[in-house]
PDB file of C-alpha atoms in Angstrom:
ATOM      1  CA  MET W   1       0.000   0.000   0.000  1.00  0.00           C
ATOM      2  CA  GLN W   2       2.989   2.317   0.366  1.00  0.00           C
ATOM      3  CA  GLU W   3       2.828   3.498  -3.255  1.00  0.00           C
ATOM      4  CA  ARG W   4      -0.834   4.565  -2.891  1.00  0.00           C
ATOM      5  CA  THR W   5      -1.015   5.738   0.728  1.00  0.00           C
ATOM      6  CA  ILE W   6      -1.214   9.403   1.672  1.00  0.00           C
ATOM      7  CA  ILE W   7      -0.638  10.386   5.293  1.00  0.00           C
ATOM      8  CA  THR W   8      -1.836  13.847   6.313  1.00  0.00           C
ATOM      9  CA  SER W   9      -1.566  15.708   9.585  1.00  0.00           C
ATOM     10  CA  SER W  10      -1.387  19.199  11.014  1.00  0.00           C
ATOM     11  CA  LEU W  11      -0.411  21.221  14.052  1.00  0.00           C
ATOM     12  CA  SER W  12      -3.965  22.402  14.641  1.00  0.00           C
ATOM     13  CA  LYS W  13      -5.216  20.279  17.518  1.00  0.00           C
ATOM     14  CA  THR W  14      -2.033  18.864  19.007  1.00  0.00           C
ATOM     15  CA  TYR W  15      -0.511  22.291  19.470  1.00  0.00           C
ATOM     16  CA  SER W  16      -3.717  24.298  19.974  1.00  0.00           C
ATOM     17  CA  VAL W  17      -3.136  26.472  16.895  1.00  0.00           C
ATOM     18  CA  THR W  18      -6.316  25.752  14.966  1.00  0.00           C
ATOM     19  CA  GLY W  19      -6.190  28.983  12.984  1.00  0.00           C
ATOM     20  CA  TRP W  20      -2.653  28.545  11.679  1.00  0.00           C
ATOM     21  CA  ARG W  21      -3.490  25.944   9.045  1.00  0.00           C
ATOM     22  CA  ILE W  22      -0.061  24.322   9.050  1.00  0.00           C
ATOM     23  CA  GLY W  23      -0.092  20.736   7.900  1.00  0.00           C
ATOM     24  CA  TRP W  24       1.670  18.247   5.721  1.00  0.00           C
ATOM     25  CA  ALA W  25       1.198  15.227   3.534  1.00  0.00           C
ATOM     26  CA  CYS W  26       3.540  12.278   3.093  1.00  0.00           C
ATOM     27  CA  ALA W  27       3.191  10.160  -0.028  1.00  0.00           C
ATOM     28  CA  ALA W  28       5.058   8.439  -2.809  1.00  0.00           C
ATOM     29  CA  ALA W  29       6.994  10.920  -4.973  1.00  0.00           C
ATOM     30  CA  ASN W  30       4.532  10.926  -7.872  1.00  0.00           C
ATOM     31  CA  ILE W  31       1.549  11.528  -5.574  1.00  0.00           C
ATOM     32  CA  ALA W  32       3.443  14.137  -3.527  1.00  0.00           C
ATOM     33  CA  ALA W  33       4.247  16.001  -6.765  1.00  0.00           C
ATOM     34  CA  ALA W  34       0.546  16.062  -7.692  1.00  0.00           C
ATOM     35  CA  ILE W  35      -0.398  17.273  -4.210  1.00  0.00           C
ATOM     36  CA  ARG W  36       2.254  19.998  -4.380  1.00  0.00           C
ATOM     37  CA  ASN W  37       1.019  21.068  -7.838  1.00  0.00           C
ATOM     38  CA  ILE W  38      -2.547  21.469  -6.558  1.00  0.00           C
ATOM     39  CA  HIS W  39      -1.458  23.047  -3.259  1.00  0.00           C
ATOM     40  CA  VAL W  40       0.510  25.887  -4.856  1.00  0.00           C
ATOM     41  CA  LYS W  41      -2.514  26.807  -6.974  1.00  0.00           C
ATOM     42  CA  LEU W  42      -4.976  26.823  -4.068  1.00  0.00           C
ATOM     43  CA  THR W  43      -3.158  28.235  -1.068  1.00  0.00           C
ATOM     44  CA  ASP W  44      -0.372  30.507   0.026  1.00  0.00           C
ATOM     45  CA  SER W  45       2.451  29.322   2.222  1.00  0.00           C
ATOM     46  CA  ALA W  46       2.226  29.670   5.968  1.00  0.00           C
ATOM     47  CA  PRO W  47       3.786  32.881   7.342  1.00  0.00           C
ATOM     48  CA  ALA W  48       7.451  32.507   8.314  1.00  0.00           C
ATOM     49  CA  PRO W  49       6.850  32.995  12.085  1.00  0.00           C
ATOM     50  CA  PHE W  50       4.317  30.147  11.995  1.00  0.00           C
ATOM     51  CA  GLN W  51       6.849  27.924  10.251  1.00  0.00           C
ATOM     52  CA  GLU W  52       9.458  28.736  12.915  1.00  0.00           C
ATOM     53  CA  ALA W  53       6.930  27.973  15.660  1.00  0.00           C
ATOM     54  CA  ALA W  54       6.045  24.706  13.901  1.00  0.00           C
ATOM     55  CA  LEU W  55       9.691  23.650  14.003  1.00  0.00           C
ATOM     56  CA  VAL W  56       9.851  24.329  17.744  1.00  0.00           C
ATOM     57  CA  ALA W  57       6.581  22.457  18.285  1.00  0.00           C
ATOM     58  CA  LEU W  58       7.625  19.427  16.261  1.00  0.00           C
ATOM     59  CA  THR W  59      10.871  19.101  18.216  1.00  0.00           C
ATOM     60  CA  SER W  60       9.112  19.174  21.602  1.00  0.00           C
ATOM     61  CA  THR W  61      10.213  16.719  24.251  1.00  0.00           C
ATOM     62  CA  PRO W  62       7.898  13.862  25.315  1.00  0.00           C
ATOM     63  CA  ASP W  63       6.974  15.626  28.575  1.00  0.00           C
ATOM     64  CA  TYR W  64       5.192  18.277  26.493  1.00  0.00           C
ATOM     65  CA  TYR W  65       2.769  15.640  25.205  1.00  0.00           C
ATOM     66  CA  GLU W  66       2.112  14.282  28.703  1.00  0.00           C
ATOM     67  CA  SER W  67       1.370  17.800  29.904  1.00  0.00           C
ATOM     68  CA  LEU W  68      -0.864  18.443  26.890  1.00  0.00           C
ATOM     69  CA  LYS W  69      -2.779  15.211  27.490  1.00  0.00           C
ATOM     70  CA  LYS W  70      -3.358  16.191  31.127  1.00  0.00           C
ATOM     71  CA  ASP W  71      -4.460  19.718  30.167  1.00  0.00           C
ATOM     72  CA  TYR W  72      -6.905  18.439  27.548  1.00  0.00           C
ATOM     73  CA  ALA W  73      -8.334  15.877  29.974  1.00  0.00           C
ATOM     74  CA  GLU W  74      -8.973  18.665  32.495  1.00  0.00           C
ATOM     75  CA  ARG W  75     -10.583  20.882  29.843  1.00  0.00           C
ATOM     76  CA  ARG W  76     -12.686  17.987  28.569  1.00  0.00           C
ATOM     77  CA  ASP W  77     -13.866  17.157  32.078  1.00  0.00           C
ATOM     78  CA  PHE W  78     -14.673  20.824  32.719  1.00  0.00           C
ATOM     79  CA  ILE W  79     -16.866  21.153  29.623  1.00  0.00           C
ATOM     80  CA  LEU W  80     -18.513  17.764  30.196  1.00  0.00           C
ATOM     81  CA  GLN W  81     -19.501  18.785  33.730  1.00  0.00           C
ATOM     82  CA  LEU W  82     -20.650  22.208  32.542  1.00  0.00           C
ATOM     83  CA  LEU W  83     -22.869  20.723  29.837  1.00  0.00           C
ATOM     84  CA  LYS W  84     -24.280  18.088  32.214  1.00  0.00           C
ATOM     85  CA  ASN W  85     -25.062  20.840  34.743  1.00  0.00           C
ATOM     86  CA  TYR W  86     -26.953  22.682  32.006  1.00  0.00           C
ATOM     87  CA  GLY W  87     -28.985  19.547  31.268  1.00  0.00           C
ATOM     88  CA  PHE W  88     -27.225  18.303  28.136  1.00  0.00           C
ATOM     89  CA  HIS W  89     -26.901  14.552  27.656  1.00  0.00           C
ATOM     90  CA  ILE W  90     -23.441  13.217  26.831  1.00  0.00           C
ATOM     91  CA  SER W  91     -23.428   9.679  25.438  1.00  0.00           C
ATOM     92  CA  PHE W  92     -19.689   9.395  24.802  1.00  0.00           C
ATOM     93  CA  LYS W  93     -16.768  10.833  26.719  1.00  0.00           C
ATOM     94  CA  PRO W  94     -14.175  11.965  24.156  1.00  0.00           C
ATOM     95  CA  GLN W  95     -10.992   9.884  24.367  1.00  0.00           C
ATOM     96  CA  GLY W  96      -8.894  11.318  21.543  1.00  0.00           C
ATOM     97  CA  SER W  97     -10.735  14.338  20.246  1.00  0.00           C
ATOM     98  CA  VAL W  98     -11.113  17.955  21.283  1.00  0.00           C
ATOM     99  CA  PHE W  99     -14.851  17.918  20.598  1.00  0.00           C
ATOM    100  CA  VAL W 100     -17.861  17.015  22.734  1.00  0.00           C
ATOM    101  CA  PHE W 101     -21.017  15.901  20.970  1.00  0.00           C
ATOM    102  CA  ALA W 102     -23.911  16.770  23.290  1.00  0.00           C
ATOM    103  CA  GLU W 103     -27.640  16.237  23.035  1.00  0.00           C
ATOM    104  CA  LEU W 104     -29.827  19.210  23.902  1.00  0.00           C
ATOM    105  CA  PRO W 105     -31.977  18.687  27.006  1.00  0.00           C
ATOM    106  CA  LYS W 106     -35.053  16.697  25.981  1.00  0.00           C
ATOM    107  CA  SER W 107     -37.399  19.298  27.467  1.00  0.00           C
ATOM    108  CA  TRP W 108     -36.008  22.096  25.290  1.00  0.00           C
ATOM    109  CA  GLN W 109     -38.208  22.778  22.292  1.00  0.00           C
ATOM    110  CA  ILE W 110     -35.396  24.106  20.112  1.00  0.00           C
ATOM    111  CA  SER W 111     -33.356  22.693  17.238  1.00  0.00           C
ATOM    112  CA  ASP W 112     -29.580  22.479  17.057  1.00  0.00           C
ATOM    113  CA  ILE W 113     -29.440  25.342  14.543  1.00  0.00           C
ATOM    114  CA  ASP W 114     -31.722  27.567  16.604  1.00  0.00           C
ATOM    115  CA  PHE W 115     -29.730  26.846  19.769  1.00  0.00           C
ATOM    116  CA  VAL W 116     -26.358  27.540  18.118  1.00  0.00           C
ATOM    117  CA  THR W 117     -27.690  30.737  16.501  1.00  0.00           C
ATOM    118  CA  ASN W 118     -29.009  31.880  19.881  1.00  0.00           C
ATOM    119  CA  LEU W 119     -25.731  30.940  21.569  1.00  0.00           C
ATOM    120  CA  ILE W 120     -23.686  32.959  19.069  1.00  0.00           C
ATOM    121  CA  ASN W 121     -26.011  35.989  18.953  1.00  0.00           C
ATOM    122  CA  ASN W 122     -26.798  36.239  22.667  1.00  0.00           C
ATOM    123  CA  ALA W 123     -23.677  34.872  24.332  1.00  0.00           C
ATOM    124  CA  GLY W 124     -20.874  35.207  21.795  1.00  0.00           C
ATOM    125  CA  VAL W 125     -20.086  31.499  22.182  1.00  0.00           C
ATOM    126  CA  ALA W 126     -19.519  29.361  19.098  1.00  0.00           C
ATOM    127  CA  ALA W 127     -20.663  25.773  18.665  1.00  0.00           C
ATOM    128  CA  VAL W 128     -21.624  23.680  15.637  1.00  0.00           C
ATOM    129  CA  PRO W 129     -25.090  22.260  14.926  1.00  0.00           C
ATOM    130  CA  GLY W 130     -24.889  18.483  15.044  1.00  0.00           C
ATOM    131  CA  ARG W 131     -27.078  17.677  12.055  1.00  0.00           C
ATOM    132  CA  GLY W 132     -24.135  17.949   9.652  1.00  0.00           C
ATOM    133  CA  PHE W 133     -22.469  14.944  11.293  1.00  0.00           C
ATOM    134  CA  PHE W 134     -25.227  12.455  10.483  1.00  0.00           C
ATOM    135  CA  HIS W 135     -25.977  10.481   7.338  1.00  0.00           C
ATOM    136  CA  THR W 136     -28.927  12.058   5.591  1.00  0.00           C
ATOM    137  CA  ASP W 137     -30.447   8.783   4.446  1.00  0.00           C
ATOM    138  CA  ALA W 138     -31.395   7.563   7.918  1.00  0.00           C
ATOM    139  CA  ASP W 139     -35.060   6.671   8.425  1.00  0.00           C
ATOM    140  CA  ASP W 140     -35.645   8.901  11.457  1.00  0.00           C
ATOM    141  CA  GLN W 141     -33.850  12.226  11.080  1.00  0.00           C
ATOM    142  CA  THR W 142     -35.549  14.049  13.955  1.00  0.00           C
ATOM    143  CA  TYR W 143     -32.772  13.144  16.394  1.00  0.00           C
ATOM    144  CA  HIS W 144     -30.240  14.779  14.021  1.00  0.00           C
ATOM    145  CA  HIS W 145     -31.567  18.155  15.106  1.00  0.00           C
ATOM    146  CA  ARG W 146     -30.948  17.533  18.815  1.00  0.00           C
ATOM    147  CA  TYR W 147     -27.132  17.539  18.918  1.00  0.00           C
ATOM    148  CA  VAL W 148     -24.493  20.248  19.194  1.00  0.00           C
ATOM    149  CA  ARG W 149     -20.713  19.945  18.920  1.00  0.00           C
ATOM    150  CA  PHE W 150     -18.568  21.941  21.338  1.00  0.00           C
ATOM    151  CA  ALA W 151     -14.773  22.325  21.163  1.00  0.00           C
ATOM    152  CA  PHE W 152     -12.589  22.387  24.261  1.00  0.00           C
ATOM    153  CA  CYS W 153      -9.229  23.110  22.570  1.00  0.00           C
ATOM    154  CA  LYS W 154      -9.271  26.586  24.106  1.00  0.00           C
ATOM    155  CA  SER W 155      -7.532  28.171  27.074  1.00  0.00           C
ATOM    156  CA  ASP W 156      -8.960  27.669  30.554  1.00  0.00           C
ATOM    157  CA  GLU W 157      -9.853  31.366  30.618  1.00  0.00           C
ATOM    158  CA  THR W 158     -11.781  31.099  27.349  1.00  0.00           C
ATOM    159  CA  LEU W 159     -13.691  28.021  28.552  1.00  0.00           C
ATOM    160  CA  LYS W 160     -14.583  29.693  31.868  1.00  0.00           C
ATOM    161  CA  ALA W 161     -15.728  32.837  30.053  1.00  0.00           C
ATOM    162  CA  ALA W 162     -17.848  30.720  27.696  1.00  0.00           C
ATOM    163  CA  ALA W 163     -19.388  28.948  30.694  1.00  0.00           C
ATOM    164  CA  GLN W 164     -20.437  32.300  32.156  1.00  0.00           C
ATOM    165  CA  LYS W 165     -21.739  33.601  28.841  1.00  0.00           C
ATOM    166  CA  MET W 166     -23.782  30.429  28.237  1.00  0.00           C
ATOM    167  CA  MET W 167     -25.865  31.016  31.378  1.00  0.00           C
ATOM    168  CA  LYS W 168     -28.205  33.510  29.666  1.00  0.00           C
ATOM    169  CA  PRO W 169     -29.235  31.329  26.694  1.00  0.00           C
ATOM    170  CA  VAL W 170     -29.500  28.260  28.950  1.00  0.00           C
ATOM    171  CA  LYS W 171     -31.752  30.116  31.390  1.00  0.00           C
ATOM    172  CA  SER W 172     -33.828  31.366  28.450  1.00  0.00           C
ATOM    173  CA  ASN W 173     -34.343  27.807  27.191  1.00  0.00           C
ATOM    174  CA  ARG W 174     -35.179  26.576  30.699  1.00  0.00           C
ATOM    175  CA  LYS W 175     -37.772  29.356  31.036  1.00  0.00           C
ATOM    176  CA  ASN W 176     -39.299  28.376  27.672  1.00  0.00           C
ATOM    177  CA  GLU W 177     -39.330  24.731  28.755  1.00  0.00           C
ATOM    178  CA  HIS W 178     -41.762  25.595  31.571  1.00  0.00           C
ATOM    179  CA  VAL W 179     -43.969  27.595  29.217  1.00  0.00           C
ATOM    180  CA  THR W 180     -44.329  24.716  26.721  1.00  0.00           C
ATOM    181  CA  LYS W 181     -45.191  22.066  29.352  1.00  0.00           C
TER     182      LYS W 181
END
């Protein structure tokens, strides 16, 4: 498979630099040449300071990764507890991702898109509607509209600020839940 395998990766999640867009592809020479040909026509190169930072990151010692793993576990646990406290249902605890896929509280009469729109407009907190992560040919698509994806690859300060900002939309949905009962 070596002659037809392409391995891709990036610095985005491992080094918490999701906006930098620094990545790479490893492949057989003929495939790498085709990738390079397409790449130069579609994108610019990463700024020089980002490339320098990438070199430092990629030569990190193993203790960096242990520290990163611990930090992400703490951030994951923080957001899981926060979402559970707000009434979200979490079916799976992330083990190797920086995303939490949470189901809106069953009593909330709001879709994933409406919730995320409200969250962005009224709290300044970003999340992603879950419906885009499901196959569209499933028989029952109503549950697709009940999930939201949250990222926890942010600083502790950012996560704590988001937790505070989320209180208003959550309280608004809880108030509406009593009205619709």
